[in-house]
PDB file of C-alpha atoms and ligand atoms in Angstrom:
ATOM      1  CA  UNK A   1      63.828 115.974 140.211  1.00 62.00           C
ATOM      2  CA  UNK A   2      66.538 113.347 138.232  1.00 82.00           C
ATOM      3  CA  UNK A   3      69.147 111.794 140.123  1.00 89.00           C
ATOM      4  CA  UNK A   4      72.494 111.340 138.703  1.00 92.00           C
ATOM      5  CA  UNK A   5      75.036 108.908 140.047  1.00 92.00           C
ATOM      6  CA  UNK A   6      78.765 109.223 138.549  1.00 93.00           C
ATOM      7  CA  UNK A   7      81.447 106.812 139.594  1.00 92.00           C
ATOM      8  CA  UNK A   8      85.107 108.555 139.464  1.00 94.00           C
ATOM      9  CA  UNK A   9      87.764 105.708 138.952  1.00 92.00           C
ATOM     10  CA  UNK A  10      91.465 105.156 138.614  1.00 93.00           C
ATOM     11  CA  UNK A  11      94.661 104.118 140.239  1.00 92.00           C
ATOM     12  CA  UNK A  12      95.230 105.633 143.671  1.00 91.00           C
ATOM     13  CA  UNK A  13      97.138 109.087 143.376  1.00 94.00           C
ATOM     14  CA  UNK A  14      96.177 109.948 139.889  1.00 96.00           C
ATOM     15  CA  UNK A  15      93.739 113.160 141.235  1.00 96.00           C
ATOM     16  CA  UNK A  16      90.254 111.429 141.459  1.00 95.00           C
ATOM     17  CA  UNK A  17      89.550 113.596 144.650  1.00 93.00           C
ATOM     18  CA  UNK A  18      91.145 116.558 143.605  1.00 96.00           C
ATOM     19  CA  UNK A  19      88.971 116.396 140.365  1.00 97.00           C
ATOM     20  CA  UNK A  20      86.217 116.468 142.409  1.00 95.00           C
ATOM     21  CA  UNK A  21      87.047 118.751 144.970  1.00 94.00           C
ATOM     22  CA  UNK A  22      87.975 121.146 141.938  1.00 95.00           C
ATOM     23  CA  UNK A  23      84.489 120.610 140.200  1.00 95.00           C
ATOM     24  CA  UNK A  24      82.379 121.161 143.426  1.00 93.00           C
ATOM     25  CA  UNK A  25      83.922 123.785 145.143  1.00 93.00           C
ATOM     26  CA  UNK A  26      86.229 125.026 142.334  1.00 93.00           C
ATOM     27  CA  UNK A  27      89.864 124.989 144.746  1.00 92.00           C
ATOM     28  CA  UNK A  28      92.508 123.165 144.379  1.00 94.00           C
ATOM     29  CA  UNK A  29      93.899 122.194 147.505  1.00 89.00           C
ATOM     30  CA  UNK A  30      96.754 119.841 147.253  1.00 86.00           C
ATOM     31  CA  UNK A  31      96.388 117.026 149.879  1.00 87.00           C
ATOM     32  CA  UNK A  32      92.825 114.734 150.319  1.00 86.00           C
ATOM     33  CA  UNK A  33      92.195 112.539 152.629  1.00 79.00           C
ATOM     34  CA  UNK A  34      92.086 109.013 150.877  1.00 72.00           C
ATOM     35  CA  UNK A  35      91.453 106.507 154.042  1.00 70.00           C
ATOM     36  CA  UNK A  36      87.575 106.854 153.579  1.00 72.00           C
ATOM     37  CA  UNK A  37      85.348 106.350 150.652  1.00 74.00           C
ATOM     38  CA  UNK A  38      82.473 108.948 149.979  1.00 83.00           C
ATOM     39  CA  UNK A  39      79.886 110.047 147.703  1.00 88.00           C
ATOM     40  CA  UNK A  40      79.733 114.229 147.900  1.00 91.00           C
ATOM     41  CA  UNK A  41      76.037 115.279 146.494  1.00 93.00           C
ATOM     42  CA  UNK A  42      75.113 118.819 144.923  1.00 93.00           C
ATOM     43  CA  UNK A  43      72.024 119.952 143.574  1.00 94.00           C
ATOM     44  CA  UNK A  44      72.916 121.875 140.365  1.00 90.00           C
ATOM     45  CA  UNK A  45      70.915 122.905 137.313  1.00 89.00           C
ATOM     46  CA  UNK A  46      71.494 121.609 133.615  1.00 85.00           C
ATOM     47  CA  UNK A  47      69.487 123.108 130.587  1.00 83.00           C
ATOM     48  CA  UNK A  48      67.549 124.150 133.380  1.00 88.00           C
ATOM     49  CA  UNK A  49      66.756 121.320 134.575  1.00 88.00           C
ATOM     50  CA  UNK A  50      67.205 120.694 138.536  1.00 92.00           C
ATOM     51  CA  UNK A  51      69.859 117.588 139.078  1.00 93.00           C
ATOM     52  CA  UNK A  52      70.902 116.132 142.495  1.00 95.00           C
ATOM     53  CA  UNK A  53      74.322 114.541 141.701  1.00 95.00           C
ATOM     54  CA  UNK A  54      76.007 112.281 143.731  1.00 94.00           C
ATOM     55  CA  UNK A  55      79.793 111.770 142.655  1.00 93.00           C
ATOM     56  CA  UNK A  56      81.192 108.752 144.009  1.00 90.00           C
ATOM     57  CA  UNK A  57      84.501 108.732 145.055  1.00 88.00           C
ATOM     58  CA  UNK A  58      86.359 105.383 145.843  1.00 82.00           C
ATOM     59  CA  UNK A  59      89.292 105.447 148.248  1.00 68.00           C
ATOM     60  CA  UNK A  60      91.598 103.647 148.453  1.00 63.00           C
ATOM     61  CA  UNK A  61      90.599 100.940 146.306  1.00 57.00           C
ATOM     62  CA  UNK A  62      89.864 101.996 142.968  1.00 47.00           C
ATOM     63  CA  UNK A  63      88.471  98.576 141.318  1.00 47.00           C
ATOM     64  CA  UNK A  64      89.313  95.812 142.969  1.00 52.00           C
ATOM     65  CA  UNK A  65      88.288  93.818 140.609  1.00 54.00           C
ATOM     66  CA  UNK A  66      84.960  92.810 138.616  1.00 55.00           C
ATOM     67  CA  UNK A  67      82.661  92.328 141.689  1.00 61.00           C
ATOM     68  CA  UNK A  68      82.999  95.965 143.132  1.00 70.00           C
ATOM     69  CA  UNK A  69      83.211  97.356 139.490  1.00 71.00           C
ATOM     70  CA  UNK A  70      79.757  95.399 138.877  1.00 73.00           C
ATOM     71  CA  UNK A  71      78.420  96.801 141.759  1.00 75.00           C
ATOM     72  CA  UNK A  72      79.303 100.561 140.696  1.00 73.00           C
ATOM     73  CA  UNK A  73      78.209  99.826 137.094  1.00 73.00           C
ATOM     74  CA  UNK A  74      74.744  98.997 138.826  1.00 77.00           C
ATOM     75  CA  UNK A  75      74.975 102.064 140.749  1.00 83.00           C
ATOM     76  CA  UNK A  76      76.342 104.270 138.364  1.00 88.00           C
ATOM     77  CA  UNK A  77      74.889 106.563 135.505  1.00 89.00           C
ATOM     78  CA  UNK A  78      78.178 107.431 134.649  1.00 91.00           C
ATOM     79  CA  UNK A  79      81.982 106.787 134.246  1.00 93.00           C
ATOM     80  CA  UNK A  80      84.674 109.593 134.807  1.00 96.00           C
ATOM     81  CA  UNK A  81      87.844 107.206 134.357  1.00 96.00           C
ATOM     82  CA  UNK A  82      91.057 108.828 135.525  1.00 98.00           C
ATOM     83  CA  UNK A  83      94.615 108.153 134.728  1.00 98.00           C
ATOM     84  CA  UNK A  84      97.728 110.581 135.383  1.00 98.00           C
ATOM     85  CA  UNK A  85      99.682 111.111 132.215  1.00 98.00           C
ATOM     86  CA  UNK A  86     102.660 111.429 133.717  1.00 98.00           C
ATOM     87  CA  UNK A  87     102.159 107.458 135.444  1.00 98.00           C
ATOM     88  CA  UNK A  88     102.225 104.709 133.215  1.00 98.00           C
ATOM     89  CA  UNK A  89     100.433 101.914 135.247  1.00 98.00           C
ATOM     90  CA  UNK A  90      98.138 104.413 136.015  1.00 98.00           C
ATOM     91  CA  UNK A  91      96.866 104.238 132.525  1.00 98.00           C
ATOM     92  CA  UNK A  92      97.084 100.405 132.045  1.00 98.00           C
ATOM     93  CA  UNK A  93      94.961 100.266 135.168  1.00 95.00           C
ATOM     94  CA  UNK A  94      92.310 102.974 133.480  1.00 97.00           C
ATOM     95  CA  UNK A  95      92.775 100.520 130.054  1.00 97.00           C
ATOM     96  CA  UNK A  96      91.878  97.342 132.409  1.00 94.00           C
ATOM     97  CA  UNK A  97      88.702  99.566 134.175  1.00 91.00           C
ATOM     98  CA  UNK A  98      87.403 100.908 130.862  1.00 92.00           C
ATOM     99  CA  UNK A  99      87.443  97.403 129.107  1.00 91.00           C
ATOM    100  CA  UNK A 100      85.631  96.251 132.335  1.00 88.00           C
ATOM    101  CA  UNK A 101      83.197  98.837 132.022  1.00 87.00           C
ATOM    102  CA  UNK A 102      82.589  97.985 128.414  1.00 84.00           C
ATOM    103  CA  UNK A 103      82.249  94.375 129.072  1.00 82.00           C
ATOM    104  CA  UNK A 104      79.786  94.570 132.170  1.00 77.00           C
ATOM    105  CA  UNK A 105      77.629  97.221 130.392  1.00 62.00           C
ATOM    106  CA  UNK A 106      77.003  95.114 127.889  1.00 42.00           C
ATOM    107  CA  UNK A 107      76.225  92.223 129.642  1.00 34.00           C
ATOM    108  CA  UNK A 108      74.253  93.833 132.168  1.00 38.00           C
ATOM    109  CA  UNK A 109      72.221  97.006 130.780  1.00 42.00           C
ATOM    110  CA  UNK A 110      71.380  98.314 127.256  1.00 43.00           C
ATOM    111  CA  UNK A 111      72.443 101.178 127.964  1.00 52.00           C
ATOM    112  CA  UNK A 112      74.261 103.709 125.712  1.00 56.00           C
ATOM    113  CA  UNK A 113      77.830 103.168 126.792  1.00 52.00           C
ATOM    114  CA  UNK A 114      79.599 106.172 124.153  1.00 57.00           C
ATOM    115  CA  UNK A 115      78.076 109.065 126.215  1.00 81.00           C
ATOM    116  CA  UNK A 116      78.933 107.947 129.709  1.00 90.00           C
ATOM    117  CA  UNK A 117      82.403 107.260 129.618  1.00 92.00           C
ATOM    118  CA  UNK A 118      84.676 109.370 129.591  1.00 95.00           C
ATOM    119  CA  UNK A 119      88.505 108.787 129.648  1.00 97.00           C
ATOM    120  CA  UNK A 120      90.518 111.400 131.934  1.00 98.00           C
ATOM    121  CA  UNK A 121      94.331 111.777 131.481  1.00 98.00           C
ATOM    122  CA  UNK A 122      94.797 113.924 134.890  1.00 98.00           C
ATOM    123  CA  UNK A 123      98.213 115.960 135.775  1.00 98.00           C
ATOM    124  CA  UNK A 124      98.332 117.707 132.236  1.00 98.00           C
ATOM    125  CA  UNK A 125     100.862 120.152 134.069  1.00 98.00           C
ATOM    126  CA  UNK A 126     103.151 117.196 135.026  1.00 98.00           C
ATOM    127  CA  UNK A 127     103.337 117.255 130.295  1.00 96.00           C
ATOM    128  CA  UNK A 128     107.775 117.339 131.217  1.00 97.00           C
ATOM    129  CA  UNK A 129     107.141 114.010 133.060  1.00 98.00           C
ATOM    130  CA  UNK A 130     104.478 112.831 130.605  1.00 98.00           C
ATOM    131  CA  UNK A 131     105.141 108.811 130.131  1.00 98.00           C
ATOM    132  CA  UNK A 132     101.285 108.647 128.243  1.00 98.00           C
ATOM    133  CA  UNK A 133     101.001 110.373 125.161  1.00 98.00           C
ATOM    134  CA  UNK A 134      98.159 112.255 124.494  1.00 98.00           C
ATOM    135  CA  UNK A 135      97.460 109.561 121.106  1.00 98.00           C
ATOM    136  CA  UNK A 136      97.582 106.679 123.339  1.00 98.00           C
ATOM    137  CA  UNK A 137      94.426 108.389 125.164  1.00 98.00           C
ATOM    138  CA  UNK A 138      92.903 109.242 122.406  1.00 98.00           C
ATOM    139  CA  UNK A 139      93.122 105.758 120.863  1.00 98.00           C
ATOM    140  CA  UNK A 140      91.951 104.023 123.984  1.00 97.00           C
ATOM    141  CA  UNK A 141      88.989 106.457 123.925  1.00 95.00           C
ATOM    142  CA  UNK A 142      88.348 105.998 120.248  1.00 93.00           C
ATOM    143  CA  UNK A 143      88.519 101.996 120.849  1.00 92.00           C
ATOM    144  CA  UNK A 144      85.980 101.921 123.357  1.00 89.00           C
ATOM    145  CA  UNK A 145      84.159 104.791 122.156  1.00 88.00           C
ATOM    146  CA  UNK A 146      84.606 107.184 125.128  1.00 91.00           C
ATOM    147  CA  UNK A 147      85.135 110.546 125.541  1.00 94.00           C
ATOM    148  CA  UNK A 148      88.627 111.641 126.253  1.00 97.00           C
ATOM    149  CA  UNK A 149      89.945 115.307 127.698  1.00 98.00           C
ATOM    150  CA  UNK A 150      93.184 115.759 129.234  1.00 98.00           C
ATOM    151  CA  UNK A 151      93.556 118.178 131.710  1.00 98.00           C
ATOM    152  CA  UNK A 152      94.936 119.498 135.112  1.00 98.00           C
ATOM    153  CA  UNK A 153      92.683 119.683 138.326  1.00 98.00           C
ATOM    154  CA  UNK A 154      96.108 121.914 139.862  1.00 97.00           C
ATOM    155  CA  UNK A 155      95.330 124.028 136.662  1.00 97.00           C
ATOM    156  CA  UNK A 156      92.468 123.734 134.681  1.00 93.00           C
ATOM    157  CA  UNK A 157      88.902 124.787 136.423  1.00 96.00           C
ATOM    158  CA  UNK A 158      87.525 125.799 133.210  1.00 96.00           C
ATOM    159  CA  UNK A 159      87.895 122.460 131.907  1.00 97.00           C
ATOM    160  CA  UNK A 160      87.200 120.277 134.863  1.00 98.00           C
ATOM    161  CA  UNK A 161      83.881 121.606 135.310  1.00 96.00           C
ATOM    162  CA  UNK A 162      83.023 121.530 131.335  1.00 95.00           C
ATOM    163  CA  UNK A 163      84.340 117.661 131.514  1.00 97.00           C
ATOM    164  CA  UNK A 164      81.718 117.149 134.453  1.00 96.00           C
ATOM    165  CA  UNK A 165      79.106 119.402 133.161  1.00 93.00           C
ATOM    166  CA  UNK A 166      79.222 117.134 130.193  1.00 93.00           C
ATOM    167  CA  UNK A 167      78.674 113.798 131.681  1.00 93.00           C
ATOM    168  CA  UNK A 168      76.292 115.047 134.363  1.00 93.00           C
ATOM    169  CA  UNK A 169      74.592 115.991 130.924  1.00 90.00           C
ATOM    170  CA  UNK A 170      74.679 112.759 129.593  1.00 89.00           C
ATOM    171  CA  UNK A 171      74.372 110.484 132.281  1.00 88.00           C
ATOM    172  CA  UNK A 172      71.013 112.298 133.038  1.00 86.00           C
ATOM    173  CA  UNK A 173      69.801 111.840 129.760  1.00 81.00           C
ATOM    174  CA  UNK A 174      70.868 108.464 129.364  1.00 74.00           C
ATOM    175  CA  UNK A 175      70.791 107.339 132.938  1.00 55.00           C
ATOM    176  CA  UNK A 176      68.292 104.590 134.599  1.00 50.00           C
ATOM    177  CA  UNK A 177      67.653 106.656 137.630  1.00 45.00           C
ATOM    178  CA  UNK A 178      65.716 109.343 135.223  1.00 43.00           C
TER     179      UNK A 178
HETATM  180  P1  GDP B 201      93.217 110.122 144.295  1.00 95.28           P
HETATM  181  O1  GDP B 201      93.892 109.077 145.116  1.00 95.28           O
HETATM  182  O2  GDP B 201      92.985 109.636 142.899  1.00 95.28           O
HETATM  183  O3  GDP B 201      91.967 110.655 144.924  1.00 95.28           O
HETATM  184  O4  GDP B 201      94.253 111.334 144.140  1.00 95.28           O
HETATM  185  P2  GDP B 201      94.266 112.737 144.937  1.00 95.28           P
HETATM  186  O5  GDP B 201      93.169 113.610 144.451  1.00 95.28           O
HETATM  187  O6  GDP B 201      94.351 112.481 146.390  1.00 95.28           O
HETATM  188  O7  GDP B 201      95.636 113.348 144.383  1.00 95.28           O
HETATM  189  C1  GDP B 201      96.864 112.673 144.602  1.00 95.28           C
HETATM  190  C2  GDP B 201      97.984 113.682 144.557  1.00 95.28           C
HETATM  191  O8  GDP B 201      98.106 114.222 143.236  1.00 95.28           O
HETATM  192  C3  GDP B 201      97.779 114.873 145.503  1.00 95.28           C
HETATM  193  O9  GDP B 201      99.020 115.211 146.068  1.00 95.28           O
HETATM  194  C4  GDP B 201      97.295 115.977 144.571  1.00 95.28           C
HETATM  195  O10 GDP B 201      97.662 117.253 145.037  1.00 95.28           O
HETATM  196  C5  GDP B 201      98.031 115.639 143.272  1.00 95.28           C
HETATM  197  N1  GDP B 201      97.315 116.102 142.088  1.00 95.28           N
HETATM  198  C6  GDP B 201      96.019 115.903 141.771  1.00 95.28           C
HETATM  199  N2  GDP B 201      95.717 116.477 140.597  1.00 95.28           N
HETATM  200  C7  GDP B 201      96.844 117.051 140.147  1.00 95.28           C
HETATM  201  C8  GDP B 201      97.181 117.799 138.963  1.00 95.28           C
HETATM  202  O11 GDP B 201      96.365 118.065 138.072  1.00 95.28           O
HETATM  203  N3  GDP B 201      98.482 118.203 138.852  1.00 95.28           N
HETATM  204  C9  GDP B 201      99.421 117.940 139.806  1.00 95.28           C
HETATM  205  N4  GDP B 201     100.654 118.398 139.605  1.00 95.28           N
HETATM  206  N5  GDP B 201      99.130 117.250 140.923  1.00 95.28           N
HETATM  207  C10 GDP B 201      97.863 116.809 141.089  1.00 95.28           C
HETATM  208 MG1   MG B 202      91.094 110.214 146.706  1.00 95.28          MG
END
């Protein structure tokens, strides 16, 4: 059975947890306790194909710099960068993780970067207080050839779990841990 290992990161408060909570048990519960780090596992099954995914959830430090990021990118298969769109610094801070990302991966691994990253702009139903637009997403994501989607965990299931679906998908075709 593959193993897939996806790192969620971003800014503190921007929905990371929520995200997953959403994806895994498909609720939305409005507060998440944020004084512990934790991976949450689930077996699932893509293109038939049995997975056990372990989502990795880092609280409260996001990326404290390169070191810990290194350590994730050797641990990860994937990237689910968050930002919420209606938080500037929370997007500079996703800029300054997916440049990191970039950098490390290709100093470190050969692997295929475009698949694996994917660029989250979180809070879509916060679009009256939006201070991102939904170009300056897309252009990050364009630059450093990741995904993008933005969305709502408070509102969105559908899309959260096609998001994940979709990296789970390509993180265990592209992953090291195959
Ligand atoms: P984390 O620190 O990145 O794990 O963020 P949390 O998942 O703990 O979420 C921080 C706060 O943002 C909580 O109060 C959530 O209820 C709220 N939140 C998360 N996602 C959304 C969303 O899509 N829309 C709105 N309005 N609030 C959200
Ligand atoms: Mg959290």
């Amino acid at each position: 059975m593959n193993d897939v290992k996806l790192a969620v990161l971003g800014s503190d408060g921007v929905g990371k947890s929520a995200l997953i909570v959403r994806f895994l048990t498909r609720r939305f519960i409005g507060e998440y306790a944020s004084s512990t780090e934790c991976i949450y596992r689930k077996r699932l099954s893509v293109d038939g194909r049995q997975l056990n995914l372990e989502l990795y959830d880092p609280c409260p430090q996001p990326c404290d710099g390169k070191t810990s990021l290194n350590e994730q990118m050797h641990w990860a298969d994937g990237f689910v960068v968050v930002y919420d769109i209606s938080d500037r610094s929370s997007f500079l801070t996703a800029t300054a993780i997916v440049h990191l990302i970039r950098e490390l991966h290709l100093g470190v691994t050969k692997r295929d970067v475009d698949s694996v990253v994917f660029l989250v702009g979180n809070k879509q139903d916060l679009c009256h207080m939006r201070e991102v637009s939904r170009e300056e997403g897309q252009r990050l994501a364009a630059e450093n050839s990741c995904q993008f989607y933005e969305l709502s965990a408070a509102e969105h299931y559908q899309e959260v779990a096609l998001m994940f679906s979709k990296v789970v998908r390509n993180a265990s075709l592209n992953g090291k841990s195959k």
